[in-house]
PDB file of C-alpha atoms in Angstrom:
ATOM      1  CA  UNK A   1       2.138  -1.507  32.557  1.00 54.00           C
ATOM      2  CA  UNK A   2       0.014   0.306  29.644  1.00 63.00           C
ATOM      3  CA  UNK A   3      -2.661  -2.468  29.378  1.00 65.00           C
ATOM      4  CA  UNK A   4      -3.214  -2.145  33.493  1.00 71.00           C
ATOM      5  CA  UNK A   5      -2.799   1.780  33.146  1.00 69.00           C
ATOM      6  CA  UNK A   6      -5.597   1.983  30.219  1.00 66.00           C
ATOM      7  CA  UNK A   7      -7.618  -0.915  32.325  1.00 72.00           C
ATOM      8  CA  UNK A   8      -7.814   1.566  35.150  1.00 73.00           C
ATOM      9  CA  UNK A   9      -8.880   4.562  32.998  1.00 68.00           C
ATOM     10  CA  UNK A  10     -11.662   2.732  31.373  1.00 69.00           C
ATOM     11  CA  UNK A  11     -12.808   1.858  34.766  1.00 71.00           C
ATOM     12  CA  UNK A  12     -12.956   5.253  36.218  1.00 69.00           C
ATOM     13  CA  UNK A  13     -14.538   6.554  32.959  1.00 64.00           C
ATOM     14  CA  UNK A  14     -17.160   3.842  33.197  1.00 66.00           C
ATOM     15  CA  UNK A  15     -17.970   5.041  36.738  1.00 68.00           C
ATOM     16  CA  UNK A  16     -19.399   8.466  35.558  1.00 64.00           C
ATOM     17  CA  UNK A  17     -22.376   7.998  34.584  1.00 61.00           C
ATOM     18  CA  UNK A  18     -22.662  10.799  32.141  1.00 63.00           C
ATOM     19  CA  UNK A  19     -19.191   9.177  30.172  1.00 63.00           C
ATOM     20  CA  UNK A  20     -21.081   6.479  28.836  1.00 64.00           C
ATOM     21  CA  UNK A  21     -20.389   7.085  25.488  1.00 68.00           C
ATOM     22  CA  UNK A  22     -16.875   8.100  25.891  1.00 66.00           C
ATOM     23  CA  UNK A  23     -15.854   4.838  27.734  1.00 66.00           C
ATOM     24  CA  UNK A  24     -17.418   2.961  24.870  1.00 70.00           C
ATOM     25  CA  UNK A  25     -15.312   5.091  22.091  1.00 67.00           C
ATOM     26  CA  UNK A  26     -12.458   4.415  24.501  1.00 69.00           C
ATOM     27  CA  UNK A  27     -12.848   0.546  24.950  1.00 70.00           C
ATOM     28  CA  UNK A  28     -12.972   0.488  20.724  1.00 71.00           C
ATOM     29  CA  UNK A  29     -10.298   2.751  20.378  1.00 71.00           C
ATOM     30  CA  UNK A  30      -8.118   0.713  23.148  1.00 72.00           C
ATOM     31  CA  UNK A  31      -9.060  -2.731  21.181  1.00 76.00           C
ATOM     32  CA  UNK A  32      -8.159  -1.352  17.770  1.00 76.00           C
ATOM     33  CA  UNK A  33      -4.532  -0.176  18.889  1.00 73.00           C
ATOM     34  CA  UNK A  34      -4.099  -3.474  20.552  1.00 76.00           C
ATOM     35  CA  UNK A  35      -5.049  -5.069  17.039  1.00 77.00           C
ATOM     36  CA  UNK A  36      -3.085  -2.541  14.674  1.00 76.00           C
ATOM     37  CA  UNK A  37       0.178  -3.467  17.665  1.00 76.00           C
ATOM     38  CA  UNK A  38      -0.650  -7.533  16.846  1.00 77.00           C
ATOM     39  CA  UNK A  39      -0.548  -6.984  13.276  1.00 77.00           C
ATOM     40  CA  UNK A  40       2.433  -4.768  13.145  1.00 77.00           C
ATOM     41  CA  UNK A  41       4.285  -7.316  15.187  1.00 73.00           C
ATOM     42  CA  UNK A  42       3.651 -10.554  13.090  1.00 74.00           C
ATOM     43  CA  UNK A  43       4.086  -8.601   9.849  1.00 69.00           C
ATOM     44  CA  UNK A  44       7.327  -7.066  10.894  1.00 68.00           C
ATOM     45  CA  UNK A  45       8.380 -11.053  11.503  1.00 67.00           C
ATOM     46  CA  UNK A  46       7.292 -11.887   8.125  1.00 67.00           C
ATOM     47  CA  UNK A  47       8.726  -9.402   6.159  1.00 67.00           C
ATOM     48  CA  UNK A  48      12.295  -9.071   8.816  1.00 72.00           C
ATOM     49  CA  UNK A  49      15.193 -10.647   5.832  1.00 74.00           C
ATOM     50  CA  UNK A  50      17.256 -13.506   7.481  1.00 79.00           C
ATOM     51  CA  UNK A  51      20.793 -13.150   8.192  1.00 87.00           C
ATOM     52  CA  UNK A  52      22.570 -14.079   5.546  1.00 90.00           C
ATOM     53  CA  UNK A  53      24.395 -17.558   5.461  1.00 92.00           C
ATOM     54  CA  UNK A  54      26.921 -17.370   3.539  1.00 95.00           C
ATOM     55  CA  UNK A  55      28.483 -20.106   1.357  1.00 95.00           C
ATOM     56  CA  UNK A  56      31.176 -20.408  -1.175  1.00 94.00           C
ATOM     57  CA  UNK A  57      28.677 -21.490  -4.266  1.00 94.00           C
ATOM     58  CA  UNK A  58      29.363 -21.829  -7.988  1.00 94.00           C
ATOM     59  CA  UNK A  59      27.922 -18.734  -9.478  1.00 94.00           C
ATOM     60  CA  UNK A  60      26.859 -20.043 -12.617  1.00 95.00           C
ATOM     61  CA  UNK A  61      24.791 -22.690 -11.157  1.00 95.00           C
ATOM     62  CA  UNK A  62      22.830 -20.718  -8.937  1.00 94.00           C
ATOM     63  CA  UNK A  63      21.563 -19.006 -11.955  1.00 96.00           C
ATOM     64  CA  UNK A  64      21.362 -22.305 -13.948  1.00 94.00           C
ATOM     65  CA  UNK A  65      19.149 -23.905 -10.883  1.00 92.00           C
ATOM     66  CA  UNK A  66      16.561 -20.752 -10.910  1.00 90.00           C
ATOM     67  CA  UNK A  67      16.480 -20.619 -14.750  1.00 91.00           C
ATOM     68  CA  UNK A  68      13.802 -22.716 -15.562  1.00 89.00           C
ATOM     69  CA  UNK A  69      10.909 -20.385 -13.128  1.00 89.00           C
ATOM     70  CA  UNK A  70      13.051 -17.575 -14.644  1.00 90.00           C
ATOM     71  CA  UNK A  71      11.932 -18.136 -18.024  1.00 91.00           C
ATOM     72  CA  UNK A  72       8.041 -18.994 -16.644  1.00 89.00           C
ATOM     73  CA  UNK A  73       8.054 -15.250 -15.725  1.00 88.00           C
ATOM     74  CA  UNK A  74       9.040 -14.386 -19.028  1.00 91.00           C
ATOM     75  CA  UNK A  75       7.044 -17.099 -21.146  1.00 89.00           C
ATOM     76  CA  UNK A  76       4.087 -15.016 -20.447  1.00 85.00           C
ATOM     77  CA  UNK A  77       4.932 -11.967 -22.314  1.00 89.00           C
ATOM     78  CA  UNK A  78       6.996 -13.307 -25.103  1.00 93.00           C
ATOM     79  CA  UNK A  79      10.085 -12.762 -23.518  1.00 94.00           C
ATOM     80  CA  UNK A  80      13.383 -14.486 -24.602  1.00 95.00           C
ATOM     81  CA  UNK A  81      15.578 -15.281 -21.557  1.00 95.00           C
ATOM     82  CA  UNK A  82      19.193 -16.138 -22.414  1.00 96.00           C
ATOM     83  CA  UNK A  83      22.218 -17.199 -20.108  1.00 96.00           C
ATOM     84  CA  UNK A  84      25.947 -16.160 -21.224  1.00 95.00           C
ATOM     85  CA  UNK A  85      27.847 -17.896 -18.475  1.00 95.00           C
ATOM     86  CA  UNK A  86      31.473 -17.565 -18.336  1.00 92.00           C
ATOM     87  CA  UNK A  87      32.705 -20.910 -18.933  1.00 91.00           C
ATOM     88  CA  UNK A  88      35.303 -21.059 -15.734  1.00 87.00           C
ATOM     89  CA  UNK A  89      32.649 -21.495 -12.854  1.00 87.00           C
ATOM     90  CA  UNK A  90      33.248 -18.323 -10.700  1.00 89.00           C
ATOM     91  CA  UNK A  91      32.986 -19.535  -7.323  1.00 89.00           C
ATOM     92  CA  UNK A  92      31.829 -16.798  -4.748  1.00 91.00           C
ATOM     93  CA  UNK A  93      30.491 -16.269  -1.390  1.00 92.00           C
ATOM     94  CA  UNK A  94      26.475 -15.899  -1.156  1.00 93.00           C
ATOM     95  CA  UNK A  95      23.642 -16.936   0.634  1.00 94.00           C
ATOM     96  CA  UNK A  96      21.978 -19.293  -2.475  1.00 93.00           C
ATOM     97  CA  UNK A  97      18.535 -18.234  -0.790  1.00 91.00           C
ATOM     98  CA  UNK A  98      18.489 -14.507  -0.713  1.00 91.00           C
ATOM     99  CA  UNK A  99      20.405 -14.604  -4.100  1.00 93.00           C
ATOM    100  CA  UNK A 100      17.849 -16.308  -5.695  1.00 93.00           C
ATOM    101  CA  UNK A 101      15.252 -14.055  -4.259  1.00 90.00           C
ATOM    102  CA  UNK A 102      16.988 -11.028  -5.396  1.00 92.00           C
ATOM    103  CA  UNK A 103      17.713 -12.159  -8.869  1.00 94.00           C
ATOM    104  CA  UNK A 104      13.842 -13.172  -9.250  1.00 93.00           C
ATOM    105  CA  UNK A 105      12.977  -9.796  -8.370  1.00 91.00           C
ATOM    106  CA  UNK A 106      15.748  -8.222 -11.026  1.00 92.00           C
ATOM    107  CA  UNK A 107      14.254 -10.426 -13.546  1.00 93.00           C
ATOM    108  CA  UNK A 108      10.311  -9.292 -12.957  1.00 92.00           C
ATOM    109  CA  UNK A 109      11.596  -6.049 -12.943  1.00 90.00           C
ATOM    110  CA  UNK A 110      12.764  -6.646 -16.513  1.00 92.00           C
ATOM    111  CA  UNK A 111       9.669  -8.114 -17.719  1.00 93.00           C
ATOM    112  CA  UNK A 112       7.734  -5.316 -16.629  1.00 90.00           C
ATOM    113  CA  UNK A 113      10.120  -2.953 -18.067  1.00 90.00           C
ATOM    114  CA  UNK A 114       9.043  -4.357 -21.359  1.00 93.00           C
ATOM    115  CA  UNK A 115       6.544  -4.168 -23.813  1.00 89.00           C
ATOM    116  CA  UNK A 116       5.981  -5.277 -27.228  1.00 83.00           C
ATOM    117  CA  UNK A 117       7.499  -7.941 -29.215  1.00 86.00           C
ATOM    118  CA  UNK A 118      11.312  -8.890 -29.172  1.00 89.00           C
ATOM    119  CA  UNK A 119      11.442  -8.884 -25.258  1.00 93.00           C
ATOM    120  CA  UNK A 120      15.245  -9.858 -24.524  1.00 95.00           C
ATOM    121  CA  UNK A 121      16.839 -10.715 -20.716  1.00 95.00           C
ATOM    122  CA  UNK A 122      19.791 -11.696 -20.638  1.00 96.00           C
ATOM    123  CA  UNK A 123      22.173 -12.773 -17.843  1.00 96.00           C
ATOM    124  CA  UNK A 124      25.866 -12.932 -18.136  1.00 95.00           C
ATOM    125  CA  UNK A 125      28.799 -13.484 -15.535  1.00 94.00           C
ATOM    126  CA  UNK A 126      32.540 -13.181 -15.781  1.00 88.00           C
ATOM    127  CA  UNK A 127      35.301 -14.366 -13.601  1.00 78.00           C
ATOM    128  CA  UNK A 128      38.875 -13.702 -13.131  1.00 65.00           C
ATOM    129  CA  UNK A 129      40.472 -13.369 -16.818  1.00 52.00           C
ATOM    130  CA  UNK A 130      36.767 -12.540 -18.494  1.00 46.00           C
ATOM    131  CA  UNK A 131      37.194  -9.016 -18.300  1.00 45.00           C
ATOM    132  CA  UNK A 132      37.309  -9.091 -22.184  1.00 41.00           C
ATOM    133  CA  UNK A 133      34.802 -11.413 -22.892  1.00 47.00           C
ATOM    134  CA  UNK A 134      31.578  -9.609 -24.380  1.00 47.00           C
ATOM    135  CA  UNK A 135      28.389 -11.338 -23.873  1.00 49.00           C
ATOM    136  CA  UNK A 136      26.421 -12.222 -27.285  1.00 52.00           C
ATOM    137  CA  UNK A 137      23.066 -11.531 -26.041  1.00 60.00           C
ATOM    138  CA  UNK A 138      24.020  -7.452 -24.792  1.00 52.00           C
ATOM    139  CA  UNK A 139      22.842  -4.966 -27.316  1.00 55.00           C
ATOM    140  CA  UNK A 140      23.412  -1.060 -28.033  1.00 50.00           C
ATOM    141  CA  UNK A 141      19.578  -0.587 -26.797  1.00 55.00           C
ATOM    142  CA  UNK A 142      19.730  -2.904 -23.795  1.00 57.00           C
ATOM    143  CA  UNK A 143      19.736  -1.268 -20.347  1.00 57.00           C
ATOM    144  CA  UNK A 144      22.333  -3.402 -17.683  1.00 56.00           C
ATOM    145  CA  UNK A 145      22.155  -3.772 -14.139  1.00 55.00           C
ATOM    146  CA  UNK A 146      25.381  -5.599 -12.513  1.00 54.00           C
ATOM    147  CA  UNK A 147      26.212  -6.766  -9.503  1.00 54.00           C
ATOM    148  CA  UNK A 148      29.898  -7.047  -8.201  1.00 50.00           C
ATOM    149  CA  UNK A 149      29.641 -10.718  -5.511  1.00 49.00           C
ATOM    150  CA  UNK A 150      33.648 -10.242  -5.190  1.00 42.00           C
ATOM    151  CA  UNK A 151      36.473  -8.123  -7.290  1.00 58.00           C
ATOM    152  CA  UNK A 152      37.122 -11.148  -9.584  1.00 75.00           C
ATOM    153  CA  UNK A 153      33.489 -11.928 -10.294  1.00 87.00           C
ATOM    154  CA  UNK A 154      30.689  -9.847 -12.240  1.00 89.00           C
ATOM    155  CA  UNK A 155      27.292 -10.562 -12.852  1.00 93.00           C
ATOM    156  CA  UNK A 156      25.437  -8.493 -15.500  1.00 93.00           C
ATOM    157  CA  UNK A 157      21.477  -8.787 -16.778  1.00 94.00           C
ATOM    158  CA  UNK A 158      20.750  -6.722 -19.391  1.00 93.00           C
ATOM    159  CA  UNK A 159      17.040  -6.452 -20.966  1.00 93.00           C
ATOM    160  CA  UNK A 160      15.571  -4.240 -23.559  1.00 92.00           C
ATOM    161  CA  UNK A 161      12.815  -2.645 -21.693  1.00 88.00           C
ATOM    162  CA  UNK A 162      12.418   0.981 -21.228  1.00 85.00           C
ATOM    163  CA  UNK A 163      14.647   1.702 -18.222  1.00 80.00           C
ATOM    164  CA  UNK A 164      14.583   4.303 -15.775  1.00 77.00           C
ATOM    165  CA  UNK A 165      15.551   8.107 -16.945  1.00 76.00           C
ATOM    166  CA  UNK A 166      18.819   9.443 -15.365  1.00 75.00           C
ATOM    167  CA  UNK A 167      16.623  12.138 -13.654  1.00 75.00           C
ATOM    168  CA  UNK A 168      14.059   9.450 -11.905  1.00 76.00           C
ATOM    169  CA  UNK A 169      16.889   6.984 -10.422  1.00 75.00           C
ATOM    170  CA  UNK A 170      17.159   8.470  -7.455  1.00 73.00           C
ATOM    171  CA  UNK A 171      13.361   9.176  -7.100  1.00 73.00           C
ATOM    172  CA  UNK A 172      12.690   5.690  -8.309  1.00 67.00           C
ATOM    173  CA  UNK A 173      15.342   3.735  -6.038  1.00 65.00           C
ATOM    174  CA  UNK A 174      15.767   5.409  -3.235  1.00 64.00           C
ATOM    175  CA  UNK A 175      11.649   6.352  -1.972  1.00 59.00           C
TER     176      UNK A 175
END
């Protein structure tokens, strides 16, 4: 193997007496790339996303259950976090789990997008029959990201932070 293969070369560099130094530099080098492979190992376990499990789950209250550390992100800056929930519960199938995790990250997106006063998130959904159903808390200068879970089901956030320039999307999403 590569550990026996490397053991040998160290040992026939340590031999020659005039290679001294360059087993020593070797040994190092050979323990720091055994390191570097440890770490690369256990942090590619860490950060590896789970399969999802997926679940038929009421939309609406997967927001609702996340809502209150939602609005700790935003507390901070001033930042008014509203829900405009389509009153039907739009059932749909997600892994509760990774949703969460994915709307938290949409969210502190949003509250980094924005400075100043008046900071406004707001999250809307809209199931079968909604399609004409405007959410109060969207305005002209909010920017929207939304997120189709089925073809009867939407869910939109909207916030009124800077945004992302047409020309930077794909630099900015796609690095």
């Amino acid at each position: 193997t590569t550990a026996q293969e490397a053991t040998a070369m160290e040992e026939a560099i340590a031999e020659m007496p005039d290679l001294e130094d360059g087993a020593a530099v070797l040994n190092a080098s050979m323990e720091r790339c055994q390191k570097m492979n440890r770490f690369i190992n256990r942090f590619a376990e860490v950060a590896r996303i789970p399969e999802p499990q997926l679940r038929r789950e009421d939309l609406n209250a997967c927001i609702t259950s996340c809502k209150r550390f939602l609005e700790s992100m935003c507390v901070e800056k001033g930042i008014a976090l509203e829900l405009n929930l389509c009153p039907e519960p739009p059932y749909v199938l997600l892994d509760a789990a990774l949703f969460e995790q994915v709307l938290v990250n949409i969210i502190k997106n949003s509250v980094e997008s924005i400075t100043g006063d008046g900071g406004r998130i707001c999250i809307s959904t809209y199931g079968t029959g909604d399609a004409a159903h405007k959410p109060t808390c969207a305005s002209d200068d909010a920017t929207a990201t939304s997120i189709t879970t089925t073809r009867q089901t939407l869910i939109e956030i909207t916030d009124n932070g800077c945004g992302i320039l047409r020309e930077d999307i794909r630099n900015a999403l796609f690095k």
